Amino acid sequence: MIRTVLLALLGVCALSTSLAQPVALAQSQSSGPQPKTPIQHFIVLMQENHSFDNYFGTYPGANGIPPGVCMPVNPTDPKNTQCVKPFRIGDRAIVDLGHNANIQNAQFNNGSMNGFIYAFSQLGGGGTLTMGYYDDRDLPFYWNVADEYVLYDRFFTSAAGGSVWNHLYWVTGTPGNTLDSIPPGGFGDLPTIFDRLEERGISWKFYVQNYDPQINYRTRNSQQDRNRSAQAIWVPLLDYGRYIDNPKLFSHIVDAQ
């Protein structure tokens, strides 16, 4: 009998809901919805800064890296025939490639999908790392999970932008705003999935890796360590005054340890 569903999104944080409580509610309230599944827990993991091809581009049978692809170095220059083929990263040193809306548009290149190297070369880097990938030798755990369960090879990012938009989509189904940034006053009354769970009496938790309860949208600009202050981006609930100021709601945000 299935009791837990785990959905991973390409680890900074995770959310978990328990369906055991609504089962009891439905039994006591005949007018309520009757569960038709034995699933008791639903867990979603969020990771970022990796594409499908970067992790699973060479996975057998997956819609990954196209055969024979060679990305042009400069698609704006017809005379430049230089291109870069996909390559295994292995143990090479890497950097975090930019992933804002401007870079997305440059990569998209009006639908030609050939600006991936050029987008980064314009920022002062070579850009070839965008053609790098890992495989089962580098990511045995992920590939084993893909072997045992379902691999979504047609799963795409929610927004052609950065972390704020995509994390807001994760919990609200919307980008939250037009700037891909956290507003000075937070996200106000924008509903989240957790509001819906609270309304139905469904238990939930938001687990955070290396959680610091002192970091939220109000304090992040004063944090000297920008990596730690990014917690306010990774955990959208910390961008809501009502979740920070309400002890009951705030208690649902916990450390993953």
Coordinates of C-alpha atoms in Angstrom, one line a residue:
M1 CA 0.0 0.0 0.0
I2 CA 1.4 3.4 -1.0
R3 CA 1.8 5.6 2.0
T4 CA 4.3 8.3 1.0
V5 CA 4.7 10.2 -2.3
L6 CA 8.0 12.0 -2.9
L7 CA 8.3 14.5 -5.7
A8 CA 11.7 16.1 -6.3
L9 CA 12.1 19.4 -8.2
L10 CA 15.4 20.2 -9.9
G11 CA 18.6 20.8 -1.7
V12 CA 17.6 23.7 -0.1
C13 CA 14.2 23.1 1.4
A14 CA 11.2 20.8 1.3
L15 CA 7.5 20.9 2.2
S16 CA 5.5 18.0 3.6
T17 CA 1.8 17.5 4.1
S18 CA 0.1 14.8 6.1
L19 CA -3.2 13.4 4.8
A20 CA -3.9 11.4 7.9
Q21 CA -5.9 14.2 9.5
P22 CA -8.2 14.9 6.6
V23 CA -9.1 11.2 6.5
A24 CA -10.4 11.5 10.0
L25 CA -12.2 14.8 9.2
A26 CA -13.9 13.2 6.2
Q27 CA -15.1 10.3 8.3
S28 CA -16.6 12.6 10.9
Q29 CA -18.1 15.0 8.3
S30 CA -20.2 13.1 5.8
S31 CA -20.6 16.2 3.7
G32 CA -16.8 16.5 3.3
P33 CA -14.7 15.0 0.5
Q34 CA -14.0 11.3 0.8
P35 CA -10.3 10.3 0.3
K36 CA -9.8 7.7 -2.4
T37 CA -6.1 7.1 -1.9
P38 CA -4.0 5.3 0.8
I39 CA -1.4 8.1 0.5
Q40 CA -0.7 9.6 3.9
H41 CA 2.2 11.9 3.3
F42 CA 3.1 14.1 0.3
I43 CA 6.6 15.4 0.2
V44 CA 8.1 17.9 -2.3
L45 CA 11.8 18.7 -2.5
M46 CA 13.0 21.8 -4.2
Q47 CA 16.5 22.2 -5.7
E48 CA 17.7 24.8 -8.1
N49 CA 20.4 25.9 -10.6
H50 CA 20.4 22.7 -12.6
S51 CA 18.6 21.9 -15.8
F52 CA 17.1 18.5 -16.8
D53 CA 19.9 18.0 -19.4
N54 CA 22.5 18.9 -16.8
Y55 CA 21.4 15.9 -14.6
F56 CA 19.6 13.5 -16.9
G57 CA 20.5 14.6 -20.5
T58 CA 22.1 11.3 -21.2
Y59 CA 19.6 9.1 -19.3
P60 CA 18.6 6.2 -21.5
G61 CA 15.3 6.7 -23.3
A62 CA 14.8 10.2 -21.9
N63 CA 14.1 13.3 -24.0
G64 CA 17.4 14.8 -23.1
I65 CA 20.4 16.1 -25.2
P66 CA 19.5 15.9 -28.9
P67 CA 21.9 13.7 -31.0
G68 CA 24.6 15.6 -32.8
V69 CA 23.9 18.9 -31.2
C70 CA 26.7 21.5 -31.3
M71 CA 25.9 24.9 -29.8
P72 CA 27.1 27.9 -31.8
V73 CA 29.6 30.2 -30.0
N74 CA 28.1 33.3 -31.6
P75 CA 24.7 32.8 -33.3
T76 CA 24.7 36.5 -34.3
D77 CA 27.6 36.0 -36.7
P78 CA 26.8 33.8 -39.7
K79 CA 30.5 33.6 -40.6
N80 CA 31.5 32.1 -37.2
T81 CA 31.1 28.4 -37.4
Q82 CA 32.6 27.6 -34.0
C83 CA 30.4 25.4 -31.8
V84 CA 30.6 23.4 -28.6
K85 CA 29.4 19.9 -28.2
P86 CA 27.9 18.6 -24.9
F87 CA 30.6 17.2 -22.6
R88 CA 30.7 15.4 -19.3
I89 CA 31.7 17.7 -16.4
G90 CA 32.9 14.9 -14.2
D91 CA 35.1 16.3 -11.4
R92 CA 35.8 19.6 -13.2
A93 CA 35.4 22.8 -11.1
I94 CA 32.2 24.6 -11.9
V95 CA 30.6 28.0 -11.2
D96 CA 27.0 28.9 -10.6
L97 CA 25.7 30.1 -14.1
G98 CA 23.5 33.1 -14.1
H99 CA 19.8 32.5 -14.5
N100 CA 17.9 35.7 -14.6
A101 CA 15.3 36.8 -17.2
N102 CA 17.8 38.6 -19.4
I103 CA 20.0 35.5 -19.7
Q104 CA 16.9 33.4 -20.4
N105 CA 15.9 35.6 -23.2
A106 CA 19.4 35.6 -24.7
Q107 CA 19.5 31.8 -24.5
F108 CA 16.0 31.5 -26.1
N109 CA 17.1 33.9 -28.9
N110 CA 13.7 34.5 -30.3
G111 CA 12.9 30.8 -30.4
S112 CA 16.1 29.6 -32.1
M113 CA 17.3 28.0 -28.8
N114 CA 20.9 28.6 -29.8
G115 CA 22.1 31.4 -27.5
F116 CA 23.2 29.3 -24.5
I117 CA 27.0 29.9 -24.9
Y118 CA 26.6 33.4 -26.3
A119 CA 24.5 34.5 -23.4
F120 CA 27.3 33.8 -20.9
S121 CA 30.2 34.9 -23.1
Q122 CA 28.7 38.4 -23.2
L123 CA 29.0 38.5 -19.4
G124 CA 32.8 38.0 -19.6
G125 CA 32.9 34.2 -19.3
G126 CA 33.6 31.6 -21.9
G127 CA 30.1 30.2 -21.6
T128 CA 31.1 26.6 -22.6
L129 CA 30.1 25.3 -19.1
T130 CA 26.4 25.6 -20.1
M131 CA 27.0 22.5 -22.4
G132 CA 28.3 20.4 -19.5
Y133 CA 26.4 17.5 -18.0
Y134 CA 26.6 14.9 -15.3
D135 CA 25.7 11.2 -15.6
D136 CA 25.2 8.1 -13.5
R137 CA 28.9 8.0 -12.6
D138 CA 28.6 11.4 -10.9
L139 CA 25.0 11.2 -9.7
P140 CA 24.3 7.6 -8.8
F141 CA 21.7 8.4 -6.2
Y142 CA 19.6 10.5 -8.6
W143 CA 19.9 8.0 -11.4
N144 CA 18.9 5.2 -9.1
V145 CA 15.8 7.1 -8.1
A146 CA 15.0 7.6 -11.8
D147 CA 15.5 3.9 -12.4
E148 CA 13.0 3.0 -9.6
Y149 CA 10.4 5.7 -10.0
V150 CA 9.2 8.2 -12.6
L151 CA 11.5 10.7 -14.5
Y152 CA 9.7 13.7 -15.9
D153 CA 11.7 14.5 -19.0
R154 CA 9.1 17.1 -20.1
F155 CA 9.2 19.1 -16.9
F156 CA 10.1 22.8 -17.3
T157 CA 10.8 25.7 -15.1
S158 CA 7.6 27.7 -14.2
A159 CA 9.1 31.1 -15.1
A160 CA 11.8 32.3 -17.4
G161 CA 13.6 34.1 -14.6
G162 CA 15.3 33.7 -11.4
S163 CA 14.8 32.1 -7.9
V164 CA 12.2 34.5 -6.5
W165 CA 9.7 33.9 -9.3
N166 CA 10.2 30.1 -9.4
H167 CA 10.0 29.6 -5.6
L168 CA 6.8 31.7 -5.5
Y169 CA 5.3 29.5 -8.2
W170 CA 6.2 26.5 -6.0
V171 CA 4.0 27.6 -3.2
T172 CA 1.5 30.1 -4.8
G173 CA 1.1 29.1 -8.5
T174 CA 2.1 32.6 -9.4
P175 CA 5.3 34.6 -9.9
G176 CA 4.3 36.9 -7.1
N177 CA 5.3 40.1 -8.8
T178 CA 6.8 41.5 -12.0
L179 CA 10.3 42.2 -10.8
D180 CA 11.6 38.8 -9.8
S181 CA 12.5 40.2 -6.4
I182 CA 11.1 40.3 -2.9
P183 CA 9.1 43.5 -2.3
P184 CA 10.2 45.6 0.6
G185 CA 6.9 44.8 2.4
G186 CA 6.9 41.2 1.6
F187 CA 4.1 39.4 -0.4
G188 CA 1.2 40.6 1.7
D189 CA -2.0 38.7 1.2
L190 CA -0.9 36.6 -1.8
P191 CA -2.4 33.1 -1.0
T192 CA -0.2 30.1 -0.7
I193 CA -0.9 26.3 -0.7
F194 CA -0.3 26.4 3.1
D195 CA -3.3 28.7 3.5
R196 CA -5.4 26.1 1.8
L197 CA -4.0 23.4 4.0
E198 CA -4.7 25.4 7.2
E199 CA -8.3 26.0 6.0
R200 CA -8.8 22.2 5.6
G201 CA -7.0 21.2 8.8
I202 CA -4.3 19.4 7.0
S203 CA -1.0 19.2 8.9
W204 CA 2.1 20.5 7.1
K205 CA 5.8 21.5 7.6
F206 CA 8.3 23.5 5.6
Y207 CA 11.8 22.0 6.2
V208 CA 14.8 24.2 5.6
Q209 CA 18.4 23.1 5.2
N210 CA 20.7 25.0 7.7
Y211 CA 17.7 27.0 8.9
D212 CA 18.2 30.3 10.7
P213 CA 14.9 31.6 12.1
Q214 CA 16.4 35.2 12.3
I215 CA 16.6 35.5 8.5
N216 CA 13.5 36.7 6.6
Y217 CA 12.6 39.4 4.2
R218 CA 12.8 42.1 6.9
T219 CA 16.4 41.2 7.9
R220 CA 18.0 39.8 4.8
N221 CA 19.4 43.1 3.5
S222 CA 21.2 43.6 6.8
Q223 CA 22.9 40.1 6.6
Q224 CA 26.6 40.3 5.7
D225 CA 26.6 36.7 4.5
R226 CA 24.6 36.9 1.3
N227 CA 24.5 33.1 0.9
R228 CA 22.7 32.8 4.3
S229 CA 20.4 35.7 3.5
A230 CA 19.3 33.8 0.4
Q231 CA 17.2 31.8 2.8
A232 CA 14.4 34.4 2.4
I233 CA 14.4 33.5 -1.3
W234 CA 14.5 29.7 -0.8
V235 CA 11.7 29.8 1.8
P236 CA 8.9 32.0 0.4
L237 CA 6.9 31.8 3.6
L238 CA 9.7 34.0 5.3
D239 CA 8.5 36.8 2.9
Y240 CA 5.1 37.0 4.5
G241 CA 4.5 39.0 7.7
R242 CA 1.6 36.8 8.6
Y243 CA 3.8 33.7 8.7
I244 CA 6.6 35.4 10.6
D245 CA 4.4 37.1 13.2
N246 CA 2.0 34.3 13.8
P247 CA 3.7 31.8 16.3
K248 CA 1.4 29.0 15.1
L249 CA 2.2 29.4 11.5
F250 CA 5.9 30.2 12.1
S251 CA 6.3 27.0 14.1
H252 CA 5.6 25.0 10.9
I253 CA 8.9 26.3 9.4
V254 CA 11.6 24.0 10.8
D255 CA 15.2 22.9 10.3
A256 CA 15.7 19.9 8.1
Q257 CA 18.2 18.2 10.5

